[in-house]
PDB file of C-alpha atoms and ligand atoms in Angstrom:
ATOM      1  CA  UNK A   1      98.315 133.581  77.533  1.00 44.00           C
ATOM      2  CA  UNK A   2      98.048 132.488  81.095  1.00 58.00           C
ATOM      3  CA  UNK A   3     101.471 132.171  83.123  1.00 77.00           C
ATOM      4  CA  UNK A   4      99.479 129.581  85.281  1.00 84.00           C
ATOM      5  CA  UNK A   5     101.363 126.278  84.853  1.00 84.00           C
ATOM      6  CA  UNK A   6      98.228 124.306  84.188  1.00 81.00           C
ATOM      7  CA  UNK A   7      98.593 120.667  85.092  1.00 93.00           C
ATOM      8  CA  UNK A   8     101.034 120.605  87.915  1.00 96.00           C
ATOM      9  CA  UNK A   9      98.486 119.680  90.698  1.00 98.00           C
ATOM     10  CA  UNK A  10      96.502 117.375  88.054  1.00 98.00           C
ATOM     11  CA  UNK A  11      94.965 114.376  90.011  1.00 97.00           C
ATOM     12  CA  UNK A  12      95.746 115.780  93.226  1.00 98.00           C
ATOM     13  CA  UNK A  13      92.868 116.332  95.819  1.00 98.00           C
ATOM     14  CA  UNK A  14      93.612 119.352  98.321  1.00 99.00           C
ATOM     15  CA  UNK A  15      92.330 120.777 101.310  1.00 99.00           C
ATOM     16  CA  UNK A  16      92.763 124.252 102.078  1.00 99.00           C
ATOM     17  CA  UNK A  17      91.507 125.204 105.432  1.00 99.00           C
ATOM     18  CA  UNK A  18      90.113 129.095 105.394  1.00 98.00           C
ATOM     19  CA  UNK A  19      89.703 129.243 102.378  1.00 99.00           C
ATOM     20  CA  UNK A  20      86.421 131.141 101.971  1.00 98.00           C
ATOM     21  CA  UNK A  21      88.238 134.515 102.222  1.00 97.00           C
ATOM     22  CA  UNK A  22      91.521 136.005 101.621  1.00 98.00           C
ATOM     23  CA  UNK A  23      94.690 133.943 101.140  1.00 98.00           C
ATOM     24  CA  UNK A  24      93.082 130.829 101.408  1.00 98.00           C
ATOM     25  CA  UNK A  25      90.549 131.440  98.829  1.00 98.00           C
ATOM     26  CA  UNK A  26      93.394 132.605  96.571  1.00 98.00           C
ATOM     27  CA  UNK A  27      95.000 129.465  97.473  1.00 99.00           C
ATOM     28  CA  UNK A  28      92.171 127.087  96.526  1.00 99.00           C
ATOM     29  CA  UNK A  29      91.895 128.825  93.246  1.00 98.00           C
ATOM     30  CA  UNK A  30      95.204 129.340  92.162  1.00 98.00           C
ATOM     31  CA  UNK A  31      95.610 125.256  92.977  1.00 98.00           C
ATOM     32  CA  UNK A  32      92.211 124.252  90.709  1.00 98.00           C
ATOM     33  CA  UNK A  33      93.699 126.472  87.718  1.00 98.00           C
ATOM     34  CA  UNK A  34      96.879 124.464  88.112  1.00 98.00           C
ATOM     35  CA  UNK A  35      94.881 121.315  88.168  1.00 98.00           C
ATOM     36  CA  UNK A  36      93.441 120.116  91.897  1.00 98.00           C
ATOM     37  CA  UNK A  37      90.349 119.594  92.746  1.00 98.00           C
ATOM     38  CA  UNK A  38      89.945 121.134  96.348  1.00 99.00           C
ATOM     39  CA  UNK A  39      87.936 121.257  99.711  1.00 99.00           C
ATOM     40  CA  UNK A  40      87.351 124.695 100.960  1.00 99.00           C
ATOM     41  CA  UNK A  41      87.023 125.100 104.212  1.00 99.00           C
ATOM     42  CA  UNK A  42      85.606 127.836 106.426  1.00 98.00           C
ATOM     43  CA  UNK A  43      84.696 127.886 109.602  1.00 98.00           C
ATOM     44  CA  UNK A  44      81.135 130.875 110.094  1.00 98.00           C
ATOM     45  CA  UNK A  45      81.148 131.958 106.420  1.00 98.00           C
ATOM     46  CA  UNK A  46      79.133 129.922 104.507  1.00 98.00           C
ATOM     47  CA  UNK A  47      78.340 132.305 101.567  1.00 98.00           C
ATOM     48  CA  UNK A  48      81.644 133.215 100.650  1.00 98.00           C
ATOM     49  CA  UNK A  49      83.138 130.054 101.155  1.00 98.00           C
ATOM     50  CA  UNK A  50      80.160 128.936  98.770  1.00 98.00           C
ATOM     51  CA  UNK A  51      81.139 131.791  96.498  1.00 98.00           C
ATOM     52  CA  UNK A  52      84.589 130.331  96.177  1.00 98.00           C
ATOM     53  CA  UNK A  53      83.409 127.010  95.018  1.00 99.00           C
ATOM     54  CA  UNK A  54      80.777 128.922  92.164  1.00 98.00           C
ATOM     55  CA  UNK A  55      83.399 130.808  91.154  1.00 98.00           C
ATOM     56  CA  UNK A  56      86.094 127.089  90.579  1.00 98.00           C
ATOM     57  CA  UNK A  57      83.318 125.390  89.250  1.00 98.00           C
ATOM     58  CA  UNK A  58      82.027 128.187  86.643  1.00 98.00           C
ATOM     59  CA  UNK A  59      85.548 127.944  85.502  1.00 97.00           C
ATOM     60  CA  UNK A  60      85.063 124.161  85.237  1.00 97.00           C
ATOM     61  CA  UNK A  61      87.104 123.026  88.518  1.00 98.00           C
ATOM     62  CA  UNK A  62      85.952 121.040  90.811  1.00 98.00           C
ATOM     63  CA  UNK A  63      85.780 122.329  94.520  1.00 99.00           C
ATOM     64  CA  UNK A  64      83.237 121.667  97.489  1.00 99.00           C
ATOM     65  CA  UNK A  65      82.760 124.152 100.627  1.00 99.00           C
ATOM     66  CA  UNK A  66      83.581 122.232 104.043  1.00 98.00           C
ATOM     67  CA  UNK A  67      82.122 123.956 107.175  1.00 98.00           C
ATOM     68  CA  UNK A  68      84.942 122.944 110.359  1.00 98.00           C
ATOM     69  CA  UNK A  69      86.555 124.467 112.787  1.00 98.00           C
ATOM     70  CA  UNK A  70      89.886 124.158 112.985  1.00 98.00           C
ATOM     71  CA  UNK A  71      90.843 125.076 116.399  1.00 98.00           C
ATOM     72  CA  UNK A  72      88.820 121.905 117.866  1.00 98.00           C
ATOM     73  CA  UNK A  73      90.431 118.619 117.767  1.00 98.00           C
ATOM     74  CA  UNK A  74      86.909 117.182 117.339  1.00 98.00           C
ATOM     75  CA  UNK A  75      86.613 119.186 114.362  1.00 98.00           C
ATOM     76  CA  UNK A  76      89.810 117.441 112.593  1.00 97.00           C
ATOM     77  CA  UNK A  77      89.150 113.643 111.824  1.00 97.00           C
ATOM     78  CA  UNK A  78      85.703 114.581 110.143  1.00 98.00           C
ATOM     79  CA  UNK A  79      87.393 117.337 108.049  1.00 98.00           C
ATOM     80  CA  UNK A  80      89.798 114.822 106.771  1.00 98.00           C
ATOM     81  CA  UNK A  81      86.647 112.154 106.632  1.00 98.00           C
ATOM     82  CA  UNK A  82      84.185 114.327 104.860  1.00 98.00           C
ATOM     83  CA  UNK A  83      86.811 115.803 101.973  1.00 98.00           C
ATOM     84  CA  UNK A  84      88.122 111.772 101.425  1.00 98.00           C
ATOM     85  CA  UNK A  85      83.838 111.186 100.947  1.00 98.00           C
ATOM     86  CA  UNK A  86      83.381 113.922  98.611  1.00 98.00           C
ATOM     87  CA  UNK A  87      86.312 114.203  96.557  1.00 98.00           C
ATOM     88  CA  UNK A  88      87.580 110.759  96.855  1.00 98.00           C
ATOM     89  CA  UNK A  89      91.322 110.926  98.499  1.00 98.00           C
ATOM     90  CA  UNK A  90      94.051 113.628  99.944  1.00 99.00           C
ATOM     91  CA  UNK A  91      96.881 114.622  98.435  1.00 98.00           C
ATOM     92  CA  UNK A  92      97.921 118.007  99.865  1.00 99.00           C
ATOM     93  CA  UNK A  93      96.793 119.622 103.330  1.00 99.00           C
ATOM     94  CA  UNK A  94      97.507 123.494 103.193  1.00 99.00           C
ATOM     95  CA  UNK A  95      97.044 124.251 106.733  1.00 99.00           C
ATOM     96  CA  UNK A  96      96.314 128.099 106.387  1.00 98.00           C
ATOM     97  CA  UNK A  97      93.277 129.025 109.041  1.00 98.00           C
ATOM     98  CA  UNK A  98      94.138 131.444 111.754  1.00 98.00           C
ATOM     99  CA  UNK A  99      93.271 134.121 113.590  1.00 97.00           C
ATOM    100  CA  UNK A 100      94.866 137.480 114.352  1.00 94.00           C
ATOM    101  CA  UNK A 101      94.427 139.987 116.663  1.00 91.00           C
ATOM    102  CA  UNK A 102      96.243 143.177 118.177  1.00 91.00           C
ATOM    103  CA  UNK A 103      96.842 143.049 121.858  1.00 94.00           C
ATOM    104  CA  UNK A 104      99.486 144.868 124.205  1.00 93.00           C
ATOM    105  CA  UNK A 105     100.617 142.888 126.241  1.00 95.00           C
ATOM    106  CA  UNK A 106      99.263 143.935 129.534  1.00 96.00           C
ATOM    107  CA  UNK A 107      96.458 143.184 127.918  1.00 97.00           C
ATOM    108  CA  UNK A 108      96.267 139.763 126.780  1.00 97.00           C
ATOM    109  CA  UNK A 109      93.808 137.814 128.624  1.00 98.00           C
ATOM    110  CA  UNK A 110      94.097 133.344 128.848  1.00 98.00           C
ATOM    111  CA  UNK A 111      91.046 133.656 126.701  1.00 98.00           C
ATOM    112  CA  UNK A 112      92.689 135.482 123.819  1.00 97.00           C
ATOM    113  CA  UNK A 113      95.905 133.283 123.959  1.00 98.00           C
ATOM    114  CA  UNK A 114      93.680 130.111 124.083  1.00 98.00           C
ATOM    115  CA  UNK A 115      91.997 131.002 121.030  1.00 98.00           C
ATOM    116  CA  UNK A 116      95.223 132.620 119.478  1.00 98.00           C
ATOM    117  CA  UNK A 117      97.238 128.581 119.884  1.00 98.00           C
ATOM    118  CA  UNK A 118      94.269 126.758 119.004  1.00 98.00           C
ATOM    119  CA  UNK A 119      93.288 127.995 116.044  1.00 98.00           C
ATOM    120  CA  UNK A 120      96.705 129.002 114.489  1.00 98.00           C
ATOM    121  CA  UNK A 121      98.815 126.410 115.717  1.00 98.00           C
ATOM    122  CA  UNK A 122      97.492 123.403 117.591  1.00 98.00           C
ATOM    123  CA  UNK A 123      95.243 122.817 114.623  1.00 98.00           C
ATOM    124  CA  UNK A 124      98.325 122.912 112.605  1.00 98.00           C
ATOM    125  CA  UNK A 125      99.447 120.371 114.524  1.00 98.00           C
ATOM    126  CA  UNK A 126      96.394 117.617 114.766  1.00 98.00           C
ATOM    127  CA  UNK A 127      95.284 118.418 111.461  1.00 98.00           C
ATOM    128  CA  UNK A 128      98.480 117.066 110.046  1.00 98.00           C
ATOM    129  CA  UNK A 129      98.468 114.144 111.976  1.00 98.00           C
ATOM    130  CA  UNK A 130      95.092 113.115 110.769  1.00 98.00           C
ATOM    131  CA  UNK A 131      95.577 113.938 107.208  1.00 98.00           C
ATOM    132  CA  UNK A 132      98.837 112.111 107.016  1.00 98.00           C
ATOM    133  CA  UNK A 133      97.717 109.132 108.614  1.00 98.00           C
ATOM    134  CA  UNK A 134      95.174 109.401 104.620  1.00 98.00           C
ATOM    135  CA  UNK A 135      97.863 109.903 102.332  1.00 98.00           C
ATOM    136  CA  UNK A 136     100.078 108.204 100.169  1.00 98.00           C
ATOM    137  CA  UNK A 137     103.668 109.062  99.248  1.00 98.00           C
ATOM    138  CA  UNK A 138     104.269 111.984  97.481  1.00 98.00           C
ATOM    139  CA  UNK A 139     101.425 113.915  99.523  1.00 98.00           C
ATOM    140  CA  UNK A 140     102.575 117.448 100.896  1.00 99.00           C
ATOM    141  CA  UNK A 141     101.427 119.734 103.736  1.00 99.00           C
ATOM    142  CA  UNK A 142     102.145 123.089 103.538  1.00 99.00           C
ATOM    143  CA  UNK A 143     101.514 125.345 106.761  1.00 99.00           C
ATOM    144  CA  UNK A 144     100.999 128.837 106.682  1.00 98.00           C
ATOM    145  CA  UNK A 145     103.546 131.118 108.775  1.00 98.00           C
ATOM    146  CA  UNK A 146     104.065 134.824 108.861  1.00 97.00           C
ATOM    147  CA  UNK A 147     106.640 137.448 108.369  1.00 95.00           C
ATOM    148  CA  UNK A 148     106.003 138.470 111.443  1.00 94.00           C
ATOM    149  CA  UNK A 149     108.493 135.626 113.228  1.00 95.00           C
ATOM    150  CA  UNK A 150     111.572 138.075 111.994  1.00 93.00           C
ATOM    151  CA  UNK A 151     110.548 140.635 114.106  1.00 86.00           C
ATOM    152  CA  UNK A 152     109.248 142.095 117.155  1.00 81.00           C
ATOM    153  CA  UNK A 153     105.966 143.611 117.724  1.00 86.00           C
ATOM    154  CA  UNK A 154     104.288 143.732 121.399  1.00 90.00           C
ATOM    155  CA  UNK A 155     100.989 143.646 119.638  1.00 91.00           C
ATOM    156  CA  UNK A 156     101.216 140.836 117.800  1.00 93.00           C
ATOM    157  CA  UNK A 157     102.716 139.195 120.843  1.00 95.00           C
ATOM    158  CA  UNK A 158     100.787 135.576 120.633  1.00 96.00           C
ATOM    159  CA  UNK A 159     100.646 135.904 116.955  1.00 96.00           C
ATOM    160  CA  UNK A 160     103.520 135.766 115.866  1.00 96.00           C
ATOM    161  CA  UNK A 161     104.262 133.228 118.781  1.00 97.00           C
ATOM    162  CA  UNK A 162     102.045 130.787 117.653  1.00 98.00           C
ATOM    163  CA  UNK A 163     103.862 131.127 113.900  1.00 98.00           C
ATOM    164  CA  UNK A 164     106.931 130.644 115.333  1.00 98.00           C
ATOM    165  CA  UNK A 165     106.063 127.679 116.611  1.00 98.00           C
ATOM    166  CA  UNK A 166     104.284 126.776 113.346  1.00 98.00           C
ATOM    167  CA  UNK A 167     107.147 127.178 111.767  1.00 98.00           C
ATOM    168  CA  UNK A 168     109.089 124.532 114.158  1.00 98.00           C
ATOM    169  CA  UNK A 169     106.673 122.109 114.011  1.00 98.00           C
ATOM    170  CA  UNK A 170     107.134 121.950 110.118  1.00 99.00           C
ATOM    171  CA  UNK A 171     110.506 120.877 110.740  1.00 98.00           C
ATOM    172  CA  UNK A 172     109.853 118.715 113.301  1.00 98.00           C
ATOM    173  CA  UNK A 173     106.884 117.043 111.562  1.00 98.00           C
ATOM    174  CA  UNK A 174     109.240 116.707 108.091  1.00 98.00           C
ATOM    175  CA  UNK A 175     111.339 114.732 109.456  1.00 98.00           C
ATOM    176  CA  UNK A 176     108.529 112.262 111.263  1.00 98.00           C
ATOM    177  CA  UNK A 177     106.933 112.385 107.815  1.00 98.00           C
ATOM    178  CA  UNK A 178     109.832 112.137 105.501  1.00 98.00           C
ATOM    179  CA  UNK A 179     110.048 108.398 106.170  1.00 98.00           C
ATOM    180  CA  UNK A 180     106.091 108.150 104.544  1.00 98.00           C
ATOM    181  CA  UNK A 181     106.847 109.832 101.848  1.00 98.00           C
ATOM    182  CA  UNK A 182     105.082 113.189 103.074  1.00 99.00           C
ATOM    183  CA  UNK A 183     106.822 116.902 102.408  1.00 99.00           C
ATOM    184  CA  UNK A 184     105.609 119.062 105.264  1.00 99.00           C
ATOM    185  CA  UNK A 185     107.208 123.043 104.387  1.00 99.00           C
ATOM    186  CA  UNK A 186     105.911 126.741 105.034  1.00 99.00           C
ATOM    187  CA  UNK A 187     104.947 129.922 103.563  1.00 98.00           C
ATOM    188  CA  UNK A 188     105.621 133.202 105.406  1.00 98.00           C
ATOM    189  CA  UNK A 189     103.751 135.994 103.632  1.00 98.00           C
ATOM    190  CA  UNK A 190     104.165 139.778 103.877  1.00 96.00           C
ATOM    191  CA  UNK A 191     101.990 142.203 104.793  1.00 95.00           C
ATOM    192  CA  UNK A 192      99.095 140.836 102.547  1.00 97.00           C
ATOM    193  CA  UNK A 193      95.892 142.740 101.869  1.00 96.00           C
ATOM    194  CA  UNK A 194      93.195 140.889 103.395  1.00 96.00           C
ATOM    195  CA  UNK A 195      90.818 141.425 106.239  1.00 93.00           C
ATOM    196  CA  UNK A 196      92.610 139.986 108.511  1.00 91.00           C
ATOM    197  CA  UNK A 197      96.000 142.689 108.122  1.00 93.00           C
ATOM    198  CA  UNK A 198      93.303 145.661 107.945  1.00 92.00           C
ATOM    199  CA  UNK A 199      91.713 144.235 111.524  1.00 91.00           C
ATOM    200  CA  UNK A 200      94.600 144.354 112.538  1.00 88.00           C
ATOM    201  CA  UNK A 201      97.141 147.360 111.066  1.00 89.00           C
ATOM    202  CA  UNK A 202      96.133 151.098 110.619  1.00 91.00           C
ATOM    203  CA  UNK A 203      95.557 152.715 107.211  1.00 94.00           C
ATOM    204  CA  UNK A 204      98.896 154.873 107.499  1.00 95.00           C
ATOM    205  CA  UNK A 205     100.933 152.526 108.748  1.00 92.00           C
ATOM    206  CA  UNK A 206     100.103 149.777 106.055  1.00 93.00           C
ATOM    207  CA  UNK A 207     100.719 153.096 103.350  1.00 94.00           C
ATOM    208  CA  UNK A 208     104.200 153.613 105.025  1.00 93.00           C
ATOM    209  CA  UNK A 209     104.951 149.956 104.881  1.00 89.00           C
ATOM    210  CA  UNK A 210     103.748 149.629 101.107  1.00 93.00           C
ATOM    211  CA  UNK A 211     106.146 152.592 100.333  1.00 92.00           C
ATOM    212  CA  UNK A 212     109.110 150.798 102.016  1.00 89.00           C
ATOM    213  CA  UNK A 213     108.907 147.654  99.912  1.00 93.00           C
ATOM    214  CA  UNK A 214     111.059 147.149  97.130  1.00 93.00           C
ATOM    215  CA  UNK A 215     108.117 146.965  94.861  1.00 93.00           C
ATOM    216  CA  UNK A 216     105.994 149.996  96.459  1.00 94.00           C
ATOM    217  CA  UNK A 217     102.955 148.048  96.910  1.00 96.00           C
ATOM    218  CA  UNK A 218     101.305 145.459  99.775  1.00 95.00           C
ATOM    219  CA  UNK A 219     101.396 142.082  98.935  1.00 97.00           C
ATOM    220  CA  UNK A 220      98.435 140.472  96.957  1.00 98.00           C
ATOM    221  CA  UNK A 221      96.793 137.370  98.003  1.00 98.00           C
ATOM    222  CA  UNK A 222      97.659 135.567  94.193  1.00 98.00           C
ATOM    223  CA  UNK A 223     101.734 136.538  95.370  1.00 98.00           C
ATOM    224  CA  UNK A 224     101.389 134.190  98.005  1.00 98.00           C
ATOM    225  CA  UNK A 225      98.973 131.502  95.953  1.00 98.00           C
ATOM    226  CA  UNK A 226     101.255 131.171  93.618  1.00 98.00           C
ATOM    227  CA  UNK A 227     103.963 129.814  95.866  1.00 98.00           C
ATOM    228  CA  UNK A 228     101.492 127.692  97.660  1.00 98.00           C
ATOM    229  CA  UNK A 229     100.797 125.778  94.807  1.00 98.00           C
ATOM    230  CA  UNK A 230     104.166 125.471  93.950  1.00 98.00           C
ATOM    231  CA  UNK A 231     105.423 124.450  97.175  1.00 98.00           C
ATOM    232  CA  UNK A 232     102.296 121.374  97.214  1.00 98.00           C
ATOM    233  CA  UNK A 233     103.532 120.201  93.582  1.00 98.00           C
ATOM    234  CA  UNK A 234     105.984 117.354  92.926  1.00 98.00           C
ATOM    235  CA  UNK A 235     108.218 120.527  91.476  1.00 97.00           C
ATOM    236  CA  UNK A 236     109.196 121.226  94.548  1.00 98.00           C
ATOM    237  CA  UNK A 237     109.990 117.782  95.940  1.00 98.00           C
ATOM    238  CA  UNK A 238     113.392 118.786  96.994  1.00 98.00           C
ATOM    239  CA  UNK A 239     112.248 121.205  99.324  1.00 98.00           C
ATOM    240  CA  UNK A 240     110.969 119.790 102.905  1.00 98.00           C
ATOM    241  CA  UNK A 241     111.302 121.711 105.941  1.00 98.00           C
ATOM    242  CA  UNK A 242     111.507 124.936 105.159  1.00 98.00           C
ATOM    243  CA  UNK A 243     109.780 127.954 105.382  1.00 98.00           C
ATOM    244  CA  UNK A 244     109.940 130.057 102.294  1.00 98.00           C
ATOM    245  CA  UNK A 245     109.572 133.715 102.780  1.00 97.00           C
ATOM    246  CA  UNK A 246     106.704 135.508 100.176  1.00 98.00           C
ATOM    247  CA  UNK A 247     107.187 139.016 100.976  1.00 96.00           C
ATOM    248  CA  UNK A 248     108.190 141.718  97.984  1.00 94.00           C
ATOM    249  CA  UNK A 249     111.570 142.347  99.982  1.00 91.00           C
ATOM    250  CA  UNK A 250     109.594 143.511 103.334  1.00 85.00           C
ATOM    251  CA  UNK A 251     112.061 143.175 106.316  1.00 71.00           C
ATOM    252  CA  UNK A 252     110.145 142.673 109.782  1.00 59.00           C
TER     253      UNK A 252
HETATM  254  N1  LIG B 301      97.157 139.006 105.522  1.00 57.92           N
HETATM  255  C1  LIG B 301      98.436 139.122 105.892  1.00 57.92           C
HETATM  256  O1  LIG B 301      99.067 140.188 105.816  1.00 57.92           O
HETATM  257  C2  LIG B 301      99.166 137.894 106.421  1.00 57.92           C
HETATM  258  C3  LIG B 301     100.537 138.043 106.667  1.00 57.92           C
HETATM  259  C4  LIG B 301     101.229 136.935 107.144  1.00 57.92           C
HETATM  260  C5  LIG B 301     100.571 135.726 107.330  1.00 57.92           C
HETATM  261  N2  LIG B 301      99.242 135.633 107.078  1.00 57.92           N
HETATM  262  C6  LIG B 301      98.611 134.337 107.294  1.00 57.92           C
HETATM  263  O2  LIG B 301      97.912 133.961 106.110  1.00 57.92           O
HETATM  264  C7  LIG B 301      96.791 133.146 106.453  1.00 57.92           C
HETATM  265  C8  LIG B 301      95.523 133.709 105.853  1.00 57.92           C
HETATM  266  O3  LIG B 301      95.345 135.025 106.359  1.00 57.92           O
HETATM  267  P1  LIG B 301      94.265 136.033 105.728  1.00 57.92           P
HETATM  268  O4  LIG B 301      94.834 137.379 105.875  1.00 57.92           O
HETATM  269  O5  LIG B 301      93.818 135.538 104.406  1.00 57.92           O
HETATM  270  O6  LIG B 301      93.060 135.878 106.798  1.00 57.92           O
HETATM  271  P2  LIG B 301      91.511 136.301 106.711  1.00 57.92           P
HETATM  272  O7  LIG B 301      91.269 137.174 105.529  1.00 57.92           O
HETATM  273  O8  LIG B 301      91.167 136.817 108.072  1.00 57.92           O
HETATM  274  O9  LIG B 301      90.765 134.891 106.486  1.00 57.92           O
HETATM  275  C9  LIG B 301      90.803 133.955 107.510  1.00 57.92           C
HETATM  276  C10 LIG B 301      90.229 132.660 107.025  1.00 57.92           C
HETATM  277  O10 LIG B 301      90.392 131.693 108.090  1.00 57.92           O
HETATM  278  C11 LIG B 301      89.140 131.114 108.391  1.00 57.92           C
HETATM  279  N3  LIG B 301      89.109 130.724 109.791  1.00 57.92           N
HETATM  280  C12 LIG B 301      89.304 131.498 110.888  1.00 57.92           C
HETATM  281  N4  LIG B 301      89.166 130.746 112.010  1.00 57.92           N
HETATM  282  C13 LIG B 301      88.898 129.479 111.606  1.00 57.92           C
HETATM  283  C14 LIG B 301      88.639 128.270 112.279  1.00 57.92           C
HETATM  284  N5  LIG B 301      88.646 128.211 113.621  1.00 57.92           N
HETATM  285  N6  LIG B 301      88.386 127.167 111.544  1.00 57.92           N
HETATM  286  C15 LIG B 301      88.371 127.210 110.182  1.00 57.92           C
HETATM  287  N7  LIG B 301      88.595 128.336 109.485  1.00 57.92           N
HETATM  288  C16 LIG B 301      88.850 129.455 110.194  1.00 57.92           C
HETATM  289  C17 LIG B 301      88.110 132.151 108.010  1.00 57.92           C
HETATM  290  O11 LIG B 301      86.857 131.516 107.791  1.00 57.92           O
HETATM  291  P3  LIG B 301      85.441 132.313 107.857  1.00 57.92           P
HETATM  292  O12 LIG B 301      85.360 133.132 106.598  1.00 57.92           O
HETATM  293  O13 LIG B 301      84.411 131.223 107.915  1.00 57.92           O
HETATM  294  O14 LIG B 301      85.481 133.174 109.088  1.00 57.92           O
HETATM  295  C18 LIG B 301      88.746 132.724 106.731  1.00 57.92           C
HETATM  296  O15 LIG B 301      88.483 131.864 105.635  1.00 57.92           O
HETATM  297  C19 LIG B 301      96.789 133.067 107.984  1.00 57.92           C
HETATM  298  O16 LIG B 301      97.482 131.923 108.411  1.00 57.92           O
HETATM  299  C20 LIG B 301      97.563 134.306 108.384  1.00 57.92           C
HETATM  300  O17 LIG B 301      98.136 134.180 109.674  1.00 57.92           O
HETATM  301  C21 LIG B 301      98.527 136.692 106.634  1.00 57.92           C
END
């Protein structure tokens, strides 16, 4: 038997921004098998963010594939405009798009930290704005943070800066959107295995981590899913500001 609580997003129309790889993909599925119908966005991949939506919809879920990119404001109103069009409302935003990258910090050029803010964080940012100005009460938006705001790497410098400040703007923008009716919390995975920690973290030092962890593995990308969806259903209408950590026991 599935331990998928099916039903719990039933009715609900979500948007999950990167979702045509990695956590985001996990994401949109894990929140169709619970009962949302969902726009999957990607920004260059167009076959695997149309390899997503086969997948959802061979299952029987509904799902379309949404090209925009999230670091341009530009990009943000018709995002919002063209999931409303094709699946017919917005209930629940899960801001998760971003990009990574490992720079010392002698290194870092404008250019990098440009790209770094605008697609991690200021899209967090106008994003929400645009889909809360769509949604009724009982909506949620649920950004996507990092472990890495506990600690202190010089290579992940602007990364984990722009989290940081991800994870102050969802307390800044639950309490402008608690009045509406609209939960805005966080998830900070682990070290999850995706693309993006690979580009990013040797071989050896993602083994040494994995042995550390209480549970002796790397996260998965359905550990941190499964709180997603969670966090965007009405079971978790209590909890509004926060960031929940999703990380096996991993410290920094
Ligand atoms: N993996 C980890 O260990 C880890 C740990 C902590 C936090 N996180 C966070 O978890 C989230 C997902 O990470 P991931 O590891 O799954 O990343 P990933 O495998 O690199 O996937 C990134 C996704 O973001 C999309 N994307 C990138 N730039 C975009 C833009 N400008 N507009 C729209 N979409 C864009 C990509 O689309 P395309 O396929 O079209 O390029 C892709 O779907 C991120 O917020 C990341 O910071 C990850």
């Amino acid at each position: 038997m599935s331990d998928v609580p099916v039903g719990r997003l039933a009715g609900k129309v979500a948007l999950v921004t990167g979702a045509s790889r990695g956590i985001g993909a996990a994401i949109a599925e894990r929140m169709v098998a619970e009962g949302a119908a969902v726009a999957v966005n990607y920004v260059a991949n167009e076959t695997a963010a149309n390899a997503v939506v086969a997948r959802i919809r061979a299952a029987g879920g509904t799902a379309e594939a949404i090209q925009g990119d999230v670091s341009l404001v530009a990009s943000v109103a018709p995002l919002i405009a063209e999931t409303i069009r094709r699946l017919g409302r917005i209930d629940v935003l899960v801001n998760n798009a971003a990009v990574s990258a490992g720079i010392a910090f002698d290194a870092v050029t404008e250019a990098d930290f440009d790209r770094l803010v605008a697609t991690n964080m200021k899209s967090t940012l106008f994003l929400s704005q645009a889909a809360a100005r769509a949604m009724a009460p009982g909506s949620a938006i649920v950004n996507v943070s990092s472990i890495g705001t506990r600690g202190a790497n010089p290579m992940t410098l602007v990364y984990v800066a722009t989290k940081a400040a991800v994870e102050m703007m969802t307390i800044s923008m639950a309490r402008a959107l608690g009045p509406r009716g609209i939960r805005v919390v966080a998830v900070a995975p682990g070290m999850t295995d995706t693309e993006m920690l690979r580009s990013v973290i040797a071989p050896e030092i993602l083994a040494e981590a994995a042995s550390r962890n209480t549970q002796g593995r790397l996260g998965q990308v359905g550990d941190i899913a499964s709180v997603v969806a969670f966090l965007a259903s009405d079971e978790a209408g209590w909890i509004n500001g926060e960031t929940i950590h999703a990380n096996g026991g991993q410290r920094g």
